[in-house]
XYZ file of C-alpha atoms in Angstrom:
329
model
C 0.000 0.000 0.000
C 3.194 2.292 0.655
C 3.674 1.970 -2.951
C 0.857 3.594 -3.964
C 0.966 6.172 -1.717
C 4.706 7.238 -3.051
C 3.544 7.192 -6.319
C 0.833 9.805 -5.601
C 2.885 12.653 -4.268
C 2.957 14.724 -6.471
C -1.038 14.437 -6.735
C -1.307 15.327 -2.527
C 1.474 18.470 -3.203
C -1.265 19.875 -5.541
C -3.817 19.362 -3.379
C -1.942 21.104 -0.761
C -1.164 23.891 -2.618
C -4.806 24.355 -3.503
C -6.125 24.616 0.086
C -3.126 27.461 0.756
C -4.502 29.456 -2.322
C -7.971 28.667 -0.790
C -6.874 30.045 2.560
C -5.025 32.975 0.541
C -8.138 33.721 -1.407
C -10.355 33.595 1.725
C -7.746 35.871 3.829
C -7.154 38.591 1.095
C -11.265 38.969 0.846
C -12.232 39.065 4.554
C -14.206 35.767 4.721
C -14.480 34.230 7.170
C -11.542 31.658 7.802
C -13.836 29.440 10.112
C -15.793 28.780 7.239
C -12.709 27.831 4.797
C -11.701 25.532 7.809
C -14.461 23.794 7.350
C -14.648 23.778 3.831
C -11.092 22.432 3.458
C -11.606 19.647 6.698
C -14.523 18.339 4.483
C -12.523 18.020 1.611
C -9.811 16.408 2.994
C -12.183 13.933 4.592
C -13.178 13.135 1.634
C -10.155 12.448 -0.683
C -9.004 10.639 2.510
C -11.466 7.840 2.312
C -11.477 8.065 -1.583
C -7.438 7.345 -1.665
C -7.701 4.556 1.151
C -9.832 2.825 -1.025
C -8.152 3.334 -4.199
C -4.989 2.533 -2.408
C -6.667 -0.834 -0.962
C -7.781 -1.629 -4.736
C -4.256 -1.118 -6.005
C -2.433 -3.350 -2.966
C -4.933 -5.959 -3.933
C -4.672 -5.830 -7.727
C -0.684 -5.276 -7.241
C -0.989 -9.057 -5.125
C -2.794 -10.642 -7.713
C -0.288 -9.309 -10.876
C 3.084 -10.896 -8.225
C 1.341 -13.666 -8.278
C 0.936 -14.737 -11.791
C 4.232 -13.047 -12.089
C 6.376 -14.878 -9.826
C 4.570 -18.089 -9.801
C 6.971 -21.412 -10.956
C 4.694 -21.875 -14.485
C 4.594 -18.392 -16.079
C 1.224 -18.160 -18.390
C -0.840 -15.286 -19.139
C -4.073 -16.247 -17.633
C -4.725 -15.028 -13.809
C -4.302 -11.101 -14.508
C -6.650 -8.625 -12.526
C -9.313 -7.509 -15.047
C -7.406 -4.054 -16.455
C -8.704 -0.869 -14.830
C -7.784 1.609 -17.719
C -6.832 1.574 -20.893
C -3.012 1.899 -20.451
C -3.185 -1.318 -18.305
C -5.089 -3.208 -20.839
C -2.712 -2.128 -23.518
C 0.279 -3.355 -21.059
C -1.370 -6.553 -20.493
C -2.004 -7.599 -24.253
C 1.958 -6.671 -25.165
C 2.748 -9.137 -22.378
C 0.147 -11.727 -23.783
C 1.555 -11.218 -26.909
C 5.491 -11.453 -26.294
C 4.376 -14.514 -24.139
C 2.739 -16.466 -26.690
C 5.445 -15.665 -29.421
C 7.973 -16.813 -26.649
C 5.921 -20.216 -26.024
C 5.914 -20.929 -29.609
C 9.567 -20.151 -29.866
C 10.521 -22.806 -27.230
C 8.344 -25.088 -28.241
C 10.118 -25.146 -32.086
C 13.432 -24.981 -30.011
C 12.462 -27.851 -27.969
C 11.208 -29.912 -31.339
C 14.520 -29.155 -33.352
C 17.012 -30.116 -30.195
C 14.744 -33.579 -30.192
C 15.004 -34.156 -33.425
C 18.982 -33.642 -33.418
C 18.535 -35.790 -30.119
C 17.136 -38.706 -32.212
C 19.177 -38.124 -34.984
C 22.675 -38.819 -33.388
C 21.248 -41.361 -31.100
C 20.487 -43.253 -33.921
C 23.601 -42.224 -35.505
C 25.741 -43.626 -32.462
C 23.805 -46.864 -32.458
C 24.536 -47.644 -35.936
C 28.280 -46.498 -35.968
C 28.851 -49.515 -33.396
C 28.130 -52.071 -35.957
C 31.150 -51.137 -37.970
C 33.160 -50.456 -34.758
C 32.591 -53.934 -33.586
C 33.291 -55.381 -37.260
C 36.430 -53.734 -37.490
C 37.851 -55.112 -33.786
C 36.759 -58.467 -34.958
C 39.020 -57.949 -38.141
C 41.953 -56.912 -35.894
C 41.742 -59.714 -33.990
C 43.339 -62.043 -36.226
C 46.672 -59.605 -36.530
C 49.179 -59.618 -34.398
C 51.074 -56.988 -35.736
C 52.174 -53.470 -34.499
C 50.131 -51.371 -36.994
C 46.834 -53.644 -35.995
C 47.746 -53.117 -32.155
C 48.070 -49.263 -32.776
C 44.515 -49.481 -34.863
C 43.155 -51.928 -31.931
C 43.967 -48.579 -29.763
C 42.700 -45.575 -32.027
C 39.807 -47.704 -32.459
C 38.807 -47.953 -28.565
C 39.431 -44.600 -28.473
C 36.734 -43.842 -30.694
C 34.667 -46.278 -29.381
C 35.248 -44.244 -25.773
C 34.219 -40.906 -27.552
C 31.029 -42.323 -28.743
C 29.973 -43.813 -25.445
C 30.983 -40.349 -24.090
C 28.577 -38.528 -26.325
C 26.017 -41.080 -26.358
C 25.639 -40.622 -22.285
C 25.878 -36.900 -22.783
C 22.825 -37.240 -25.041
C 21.023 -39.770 -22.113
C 21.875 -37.477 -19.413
C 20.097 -34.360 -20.893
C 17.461 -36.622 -22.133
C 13.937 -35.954 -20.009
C 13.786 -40.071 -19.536
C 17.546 -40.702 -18.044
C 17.384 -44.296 -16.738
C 18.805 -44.000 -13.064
C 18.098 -46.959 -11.168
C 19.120 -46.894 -8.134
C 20.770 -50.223 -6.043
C 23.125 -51.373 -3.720
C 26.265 -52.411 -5.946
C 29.638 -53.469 -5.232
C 31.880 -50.412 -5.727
C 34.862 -52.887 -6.367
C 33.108 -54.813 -8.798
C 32.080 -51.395 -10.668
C 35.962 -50.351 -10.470
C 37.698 -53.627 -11.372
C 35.276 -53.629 -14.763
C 36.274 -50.229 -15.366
C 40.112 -51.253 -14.905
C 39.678 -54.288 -17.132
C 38.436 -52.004 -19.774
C 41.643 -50.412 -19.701
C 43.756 -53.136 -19.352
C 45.317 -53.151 -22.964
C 45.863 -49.436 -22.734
C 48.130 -50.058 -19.176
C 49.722 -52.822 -20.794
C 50.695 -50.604 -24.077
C 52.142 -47.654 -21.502
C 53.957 -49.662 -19.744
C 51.785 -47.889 -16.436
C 51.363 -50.111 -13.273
C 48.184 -50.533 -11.091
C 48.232 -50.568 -7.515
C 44.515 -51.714 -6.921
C 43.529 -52.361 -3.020
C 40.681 -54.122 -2.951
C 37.334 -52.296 -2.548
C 34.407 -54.311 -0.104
C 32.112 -52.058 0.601
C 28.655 -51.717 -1.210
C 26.935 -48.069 -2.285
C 23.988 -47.047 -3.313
C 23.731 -45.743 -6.791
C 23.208 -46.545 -10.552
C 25.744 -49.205 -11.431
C 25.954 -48.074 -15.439
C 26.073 -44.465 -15.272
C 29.076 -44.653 -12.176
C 30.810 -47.203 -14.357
C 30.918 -44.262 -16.900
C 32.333 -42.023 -14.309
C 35.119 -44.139 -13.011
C 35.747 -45.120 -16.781
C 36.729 -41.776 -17.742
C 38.383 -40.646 -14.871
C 40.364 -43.644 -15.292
C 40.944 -42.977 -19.009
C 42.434 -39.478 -17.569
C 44.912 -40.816 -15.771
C 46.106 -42.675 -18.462
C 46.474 -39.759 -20.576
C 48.119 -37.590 -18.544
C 50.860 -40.312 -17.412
C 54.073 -41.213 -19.374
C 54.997 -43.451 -17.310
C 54.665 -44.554 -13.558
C 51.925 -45.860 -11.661
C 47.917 -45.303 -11.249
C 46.659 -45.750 -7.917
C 42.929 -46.875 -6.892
C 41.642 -47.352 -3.118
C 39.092 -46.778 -0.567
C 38.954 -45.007 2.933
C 35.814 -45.080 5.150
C 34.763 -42.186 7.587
C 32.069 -43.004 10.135
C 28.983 -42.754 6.822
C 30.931 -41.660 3.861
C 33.265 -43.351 1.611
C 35.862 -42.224 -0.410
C 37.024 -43.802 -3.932
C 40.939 -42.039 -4.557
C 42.087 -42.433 -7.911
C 45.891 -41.466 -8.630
C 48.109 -41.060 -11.009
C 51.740 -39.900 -11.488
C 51.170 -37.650 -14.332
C 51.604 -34.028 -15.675
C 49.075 -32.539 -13.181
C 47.142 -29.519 -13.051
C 48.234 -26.115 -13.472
C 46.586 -24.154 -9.443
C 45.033 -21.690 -12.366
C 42.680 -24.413 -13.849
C 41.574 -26.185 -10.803
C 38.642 -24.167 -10.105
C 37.581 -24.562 -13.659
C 38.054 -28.345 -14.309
C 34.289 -29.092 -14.108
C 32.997 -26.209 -16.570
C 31.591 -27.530 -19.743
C 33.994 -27.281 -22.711
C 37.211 -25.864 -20.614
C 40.118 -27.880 -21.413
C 42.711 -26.229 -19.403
C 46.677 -26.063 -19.853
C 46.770 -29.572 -20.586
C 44.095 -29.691 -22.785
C 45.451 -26.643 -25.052
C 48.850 -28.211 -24.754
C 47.584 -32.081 -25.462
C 45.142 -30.746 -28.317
C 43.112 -33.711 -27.565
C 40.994 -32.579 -24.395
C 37.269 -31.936 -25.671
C 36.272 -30.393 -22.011
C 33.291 -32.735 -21.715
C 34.824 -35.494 -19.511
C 34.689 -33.895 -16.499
C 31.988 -31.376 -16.980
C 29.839 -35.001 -17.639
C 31.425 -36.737 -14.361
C 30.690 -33.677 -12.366
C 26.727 -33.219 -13.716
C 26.243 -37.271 -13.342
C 27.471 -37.534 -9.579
C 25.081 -34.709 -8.699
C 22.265 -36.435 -9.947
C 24.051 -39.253 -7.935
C 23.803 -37.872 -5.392
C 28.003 -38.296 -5.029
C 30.736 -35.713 -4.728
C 34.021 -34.800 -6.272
C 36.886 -33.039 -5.719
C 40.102 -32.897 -7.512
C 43.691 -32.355 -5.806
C 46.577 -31.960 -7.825
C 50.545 -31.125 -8.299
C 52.443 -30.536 -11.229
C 54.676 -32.993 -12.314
C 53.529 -34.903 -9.253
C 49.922 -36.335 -10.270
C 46.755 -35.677 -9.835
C 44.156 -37.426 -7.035
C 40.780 -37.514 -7.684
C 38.433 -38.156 -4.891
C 34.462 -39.486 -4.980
C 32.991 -39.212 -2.112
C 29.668 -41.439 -1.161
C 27.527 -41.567 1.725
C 26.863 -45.318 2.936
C 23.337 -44.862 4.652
C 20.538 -44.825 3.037
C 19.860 -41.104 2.226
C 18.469 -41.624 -1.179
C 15.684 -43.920 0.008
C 14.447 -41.520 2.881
């Protein structure tokens, strides 16, 4: 109601002004003041009551506009029935920019599904030749056909990486949510990579992992899969590292390498989508998806991560679960 009041000072300044002319007028004539006291007390009776219930109109009507403006699903239905024609005019350009911005959206939303089911189908059929090709490798044992064997998991990796890109922006992700064996999930991961550890030359020092977690079994199995295929990129030569501590609730999953590590300047950055850091620019390799995806799919997790690295030294990465049952509450 304070609102409307401020808005209408001008309006009481002129209506003060014209009971001091009124007084003037009544002075400079000889009438009788009493009377123009009386006058003038009338009056402002009057426009008293008159702007307390224009100002209770407007507080209402001012409610009922916040509301249809500030409520979760903005539509244009709900608006107080305009009082003049400035307000109707206002209300129609809002209709109208609201409808043209529905329609928008909704070819926005139709094209990005359409690309959606494009590459998903794309991705699906690109695995037939994929898997045709390793099963023509198999039968060479020489160096070119091991190197090929290599670029071709690689690509194989890339695809799985956009494919779960495309699930986890997808309105129907499949989470499904169990207790699993977190060493079982990690020891998959690390057989995936075996050939790659092998080719490097990089050792694993793997302590074995008992404890169970709630979560989804296939989209952490991505996670660990490319945090895994980080370390392996990053590192020359040396030793990746894989364990588990337990604190009271929460467990931790450390994964280390010996690598390049990270520059201090990129660590706060690590997780944005599409930054590939020092390394990346360096490596020219780095797409700055990996761990923009990792970080997005252990939110919806329900899992942490956090990042600690040295350069030259390695790099630990750390994912953090909690081992009651928070999920199911």
């Amino acid at each position: 109601m304070s609102k409307y009041f401020k808005n209408r000072i001008l309006d009481y300044c002129f209506w003060g002004i014209t009971g001091i002319i009124v007084l003037v007028i009544f002075f400079l004539y000889n009438l009788p003041m009493e009377t123009a006291g009386y006058l003038l007390a009338f009056f402002a009776c009057v426009l008293s009551v008159r702007e307390c219930v224009k100002a209770l109109r407007y507080s209402r009507r001012l409610q009922a506009v916040e509301e249809v403006a500030f409520e979760k699903e903005v539509s244009c239905e709900g608006f107080p029935e305009a009082a003049g024609a400035i307000e109707k005019l206002y209300q129609e350009m809002y209709c109208t920019v609201f409808y043209e911005r529905m329609e928008l959206a909704s070819k926005q939303d139709s094209q990005i599904s359409s690309m959606i089911d494009y590459y998903t189908i794309w991705m699906h059929q690109i695995k037939t030749p994929i898997a045709a090709m390793h099963l023509l490798l198999q039968n060479e044992e020489t160096a070119n056909a091991k190197e090929l064997e290599q670029e071709l998991f690689r690509i194989e990796s890339y695809v799985e990486m956009v494919l779960q890109y495309l699930r986890m922006n997808s309105e129907t992700t499949d989470y499904h949510f169990a207790s699993y064996s977190l060493g079982d999930i990690v020891k998959t991961a690390v057989k995936k990579y075996a050939g790659s550890f092998i080719r490097k030359k990089i050792h694993m020092d793997y302590k074995e992992i008992r404890q169970n977690v709630l979560t989804d079994e296939k989209w952490l199995a991505f996670v660990i899969e490319q945090l895994i295929s980080n370390s392996l990129k990053y590192t020359k030569n040396g030793t990746v590292s894989i364990w588990a501590e337990q604190e009271n609730d929460l467990l931790y999953l450390n994964i280390r390498d010996t690598g390049t590590g990270i520059i201090p300047e990129d660590l706060p950055r690590i997780f944005e989508k599409g930054y590939t850091g020092y390394n990346g620019r360096k490596d020219q390799k780095s797409t700055g998806i990996g761990l923009f995806l990792c970080k997005q799919i252990l939110n919806q997790l329900s899992h942490t991560i956090s990042i600690r690295s040295e350069i030259d030294k390695g790099t630990t990465v750390t994912l953090g679960f909690t081992l009651k049952n928070r999920l199911m509450e």
